[in-house]
CSV table of C-alpha atoms in Angstrom, one decimal:
chain,number,residue,atom,x,y,z
A,1,MET,CA,-7.5,64.0,-5.6
A,2,ALA,CA,-4.6,66.8,-5.9
A,3,ILE,CA,-1.8,66.0,-8.0
A,4,ARG,CA,1.7,66.4,-6.5
A,5,VAL,CA,4.7,66.8,-8.8
A,6,ARG,CA,8.4,65.6,-7.2
A,7,ALA,CA,11.6,63.7,-8.2
A,8,VAL,CA,11.2,60.3,-7.9
A,9,GLU,CA,13.1,59.0,-5.0
A,10,THR,CA,13.2,55.0,-5.2
A,11,ALA,CA,13.5,52.4,-7.8
A,12,GLU,CA,9.8,51.3,-7.4
A,13,GLU,CA,9.1,54.7,-8.1
A,14,ALA,CA,11.2,54.7,-12.1
A,15,GLN,CA,9.5,51.3,-12.6
A,16,ALA,CA,5.8,53.0,-12.6
A,17,VAL,CA,7.4,55.6,-14.3
A,18,PHE,CA,9.0,53.3,-17.5
A,19,ARG,CA,5.3,51.7,-17.4
A,20,LEU,CA,3.5,54.7,-18.1
A,21,ARG,CA,5.9,55.4,-20.9
A,22,TYR,CA,5.3,52.0,-22.2
A,23,ASP,CA,0.9,52.4,-21.3
A,24,VAL,CA,1.4,56.3,-23.7
A,25,TYR,CA,3.5,55.4,-26.0
A,26,ILE,CA,3.2,51.9,-27.0
A,27,GLN,CA,-0.5,50.8,-25.8
A,28,GLU,CA,-1.8,54.5,-27.1
A,29,LEU,CA,-0.3,56.4,-29.6
A,30,GLU,CA,1.2,52.9,-31.0
A,31,ARG,CA,4.7,54.6,-31.7
A,32,SER,CA,7.9,52.1,-32.0
A,33,GLN,CA,10.6,53.0,-29.1
A,34,ARG,CA,14.1,50.7,-29.7
A,35,TYR,CA,14.2,50.8,-25.6
A,36,ALA,CA,10.7,49.3,-25.2
A,37,ASP,CA,10.6,45.9,-23.2
A,38,HIS,CA,7.3,44.2,-23.9
A,39,GLY,CA,7.6,41.2,-21.3
A,40,ARG,CA,7.9,44.0,-18.5
A,41,ARG,CA,5.6,46.3,-20.5
A,42,THR,CA,7.9,49.6,-19.8
A,43,ILE,CA,10.5,51.7,-21.4
A,44,GLU,CA,13.5,52.1,-19.5
A,45,GLU,CA,16.5,54.2,-21.3
A,46,PRO,CA,20.2,54.9,-20.9
A,47,LEU,CA,19.7,58.6,-19.8
A,48,ASP,CA,17.6,57.5,-17.0
A,49,HIS,CA,20.2,56.2,-15.1
A,50,SER,CA,22.0,59.8,-15.3
A,51,GLY,CA,19.2,62.0,-15.2
A,52,LYS,CA,16.7,63.4,-12.6
A,53,LEU,CA,12.7,62.2,-13.5
A,54,LEU,CA,10.4,64.2,-12.4
A,55,ALA,CA,6.7,62.6,-11.3
A,56,ALA,CA,3.4,63.8,-10.9
A,57,TYR,CA,1.1,61.9,-8.5
A,58,GLN,CA,-2.3,61.6,-7.7
A,59,ASP,CA,-2.7,59.4,-4.7
A,60,ASP,CA,0.0,56.4,-5.8
A,61,ARG,CA,-0.6,56.5,-9.9
A,62,VAL,CA,2.2,58.5,-11.8
A,63,VAL,CA,0.0,60.5,-13.8
A,64,GLY,CA,3.0,62.5,-15.4
A,65,THR,CA,6.2,62.6,-16.0
A,66,LEU,CA,9.6,63.8,-17.6
A,67,ARG,CA,13.5,63.2,-17.4
A,68,ILE,CA,16.3,66.0,-17.0
A,69,ASN,CA,19.6,65.4,-18.0
A,70,TYR,CA,22.6,67.7,-17.8
A,71,ALA,CA,25.3,67.9,-20.1
A,72,ARG,CA,28.3,68.5,-17.4
A,73,THR,CA,27.0,64.8,-15.7
A,74,CYS,CA,26.5,62.9,-18.8
A,75,ASN,CA,27.0,61.5,-22.1
A,76,LEU,CA,23.8,63.1,-24.2
A,77,SER,CA,24.6,60.9,-26.6
A,78,GLU,CA,22.8,61.6,-30.6
A,79,TYR,CA,21.2,64.7,-28.1
A,80,GLU,CA,24.0,66.8,-28.2
A,81,SER,CA,23.9,67.4,-31.8
A,82,LEU,CA,19.9,67.0,-32.1
A,83,TYR,CA,19.5,69.7,-30.2
A,84,GLN,CA,22.6,71.9,-31.5
A,85,MET,CA,24.1,72.5,-28.1
A,86,GLN,CA,27.0,73.8,-29.2
A,87,ARG,CA,25.7,76.9,-30.0
A,88,ALA,CA,25.4,77.8,-27.1
A,89,GLY,CA,28.9,78.5,-26.2
A,90,ALA,CA,30.7,78.5,-23.4
A,91,ALA,CA,27.7,77.8,-21.3
A,92,HIS,CA,27.5,74.2,-22.7
A,93,PRO,CA,28.3,71.8,-21.4
A,94,ASP,CA,28.6,73.3,-17.8
A,95,TYR,CA,25.2,75.0,-17.2
A,96,THR,CA,23.4,73.3,-20.4
A,97,SER,CA,20.2,70.1,-19.7
A,98,ILE,CA,17.8,68.9,-22.0
A,99,THR,CA,14.7,68.2,-20.8
A,100,THR,CA,12.8,65.3,-22.7
A,101,LYS,CA,10.5,62.2,-22.0
A,102,LEU,CA,7.5,64.9,-21.0
A,103,LEU,CA,3.9,62.8,-21.1
A,104,VAL,CA,0.8,63.0,-19.2
A,105,ALA,CA,-1.6,60.5,-18.8
A,106,ALA,CA,-4.8,60.8,-21.5
A,107,ASP,CA,-7.4,61.3,-18.4
A,108,HIS,CA,-5.0,64.0,-17.1
A,109,ARG,CA,-4.4,65.7,-20.6
A,110,ASN,CA,-6.6,68.5,-21.2
A,111,THR,CA,-5.3,69.9,-17.6
A,112,THR,CA,-2.7,72.1,-16.6
A,113,LEU,CA,0.0,69.1,-15.7
A,114,ALA,CA,2.1,70.0,-18.5
A,115,TYR,CA,2.6,72.7,-17.6
A,116,ARG,CA,3.2,72.1,-13.5
A,117,LEU,CA,5.7,69.6,-15.0
A,118,SER,CA,7.5,72.4,-17.0
A,119,MET,CA,7.4,74.4,-14.2
A,120,ALA,CA,9.3,72.5,-11.6
A,121,ALA,CA,11.5,71.2,-14.4
A,122,TYR,CA,13.1,74.9,-14.8
A,123,SER,CA,12.9,75.2,-10.9
A,124,GLN,CA,15.1,72.3,-10.6
A,125,GLY,CA,17.6,73.7,-13.6
A,126,LEU,CA,17.4,76.9,-11.9
A,127,CYS,CA,18.1,75.4,-8.4
A,128,ASP,CA,21.1,73.4,-10.3
A,129,GLY,CA,22.6,76.4,-11.8
A,130,ILE,CA,21.3,75.5,-15.7
A,131,LEU,CA,21.8,78.8,-17.6
A,132,PHE,CA,20.2,77.4,-21.2
A,133,ASN,CA,18.1,74.0,-21.2
A,134,PHE,CA,16.7,72.0,-24.6
A,135,ILE,CA,13.5,70.1,-26.1
A,136,ASP,CA,12.1,69.1,-28.8
A,137,VAL,CA,8.7,69.3,-29.9
A,138,TYR,CA,6.0,68.2,-32.5
A,139,PRO,CA,5.6,72.0,-34.6
A,140,GLN,CA,1.6,71.8,-33.3
A,141,ARG,CA,3.7,72.1,-29.7
A,142,VAL,CA,5.8,75.0,-30.5
A,143,ALA,CA,3.5,77.6,-29.4
A,144,PHE,CA,2.6,76.2,-26.3
A,145,PHE,CA,6.2,75.9,-25.2
A,146,GLU,CA,6.8,79.7,-26.8
A,147,ARG,CA,4.4,80.6,-23.8
A,148,LEU,CA,6.7,79.0,-21.5
A,149,GLY,CA,10.0,81.3,-22.5
A,150,TYR,CA,11.2,78.7,-25.1
A,151,ARG,CA,12.1,80.0,-28.3
A,152,VAL,CA,12.8,77.7,-31.7
A,153,HIS,CA,16.3,76.8,-32.0
A,154,VAL,CA,16.5,74.3,-34.9
A,155,PRO,CA,13.2,75.3,-36.8
A,156,GLU,CA,13.1,71.4,-38.1
A,157,THR,CA,14.8,68.3,-37.6
A,158,GLN,CA,14.8,64.5,-37.4
A,159,HIS,CA,14.5,62.8,-34.7
A,160,PRO,CA,15.2,59.0,-34.6
A,161,GLU,CA,12.3,58.1,-32.9
A,162,TYR,CA,9.6,60.4,-33.5
A,163,GLY,CA,10.0,62.0,-37.1
A,164,THR,CA,9.8,65.6,-37.4
A,165,VAL,CA,10.4,68.0,-34.4
A,166,ALA,CA,11.5,71.3,-33.5
A,167,VAL,CA,14.3,71.7,-31.3
A,168,MET,CA,13.8,74.8,-28.7
A,169,LYS,CA,16.0,76.5,-26.2
A,170,VAL,CA,15.5,78.4,-23.1
A,171,ASP,CA,17.9,81.4,-21.4
A,172,MET,CA,16.6,79.6,-17.5
A,173,LEU,CA,18.0,83.7,-16.8
A,174,ASP,CA,16.0,86.6,-19.2
A,175,ALA,CA,14.0,87.7,-17.3
A,176,ALA,CA,13.2,90.3,-20.4
A,177,HIS,CA,12.4,87.8,-22.6
A,178,PHE,CA,9.8,86.1,-20.1
A,179,GLN,CA,8.0,89.1,-19.1
A,180,ARG,CA,7.7,90.0,-23.3
A,181,VAL,CA,5.6,86.8,-23.4
A,182,GLY,CA,3.7,86.5,-20.2
A,183,SER,CA,6.0,83.4,-18.8
A,184,PRO,CA,5.5,81.9,-15.5
A,185,PHE,CA,8.9,81.1,-15.2
A,186,LEU,CA,9.3,85.1,-14.6
A,187,ARG,CA,7.9,84.3,-10.9
A,188,PHE,CA,10.5,81.3,-10.2
A,189,LEU,CA,13.0,83.4,-11.5
A,190,GLN,CA,12.2,86.6,-9.4
A,191,HIS,CA,11.8,84.5,-6.4
A,192,ALA,CA,15.4,82.5,-7.2
A,193,GLN,CA,17.1,86.0,-7.4
A,194,ALA,CA,15.8,87.8,-4.7
A,195,ALA,CA,16.8,84.6,-2.3
A,196,ALA,CA,20.3,85.1,-3.7
């Protein structure tokens, strides 16, 4: 069946996302999560209420998700300092965002789904006037995001829940860099610029 990636629209859909997080982070990876609700088997965080949740659906089942938060509309808590977002200069906070909680269900992990979710997040940010997006990744995932057009922003830092991570940043309008690395973001950018 075809997989659709779209914004989460209802409280019920959001709960399905929170349950997928629990299944992956707690049940599968056995990680500690400060907002895990073991009774309801969900992980729901404060940033969920001010962010945009995207989800991938196969039929009615959520098989992947991520969250986008804009610095101009919410308090990013520890992420602002963790990601050293002030280094974006005058673009921060009005034109900066973070993408977190990118995950894919185990049975869809060796597919293009993480790539498709990343494309959807880039497209959404572009539509919303974002200039720089920040993420944190495990060191072994840096190459994947470099191929998308991200660059290492902070080579190594300690995430309070995930341990050692690299912080990466993408300049949303850097067509020359996208061209150099063969980023799939380039076609979204060219389409947006042609439509402007």
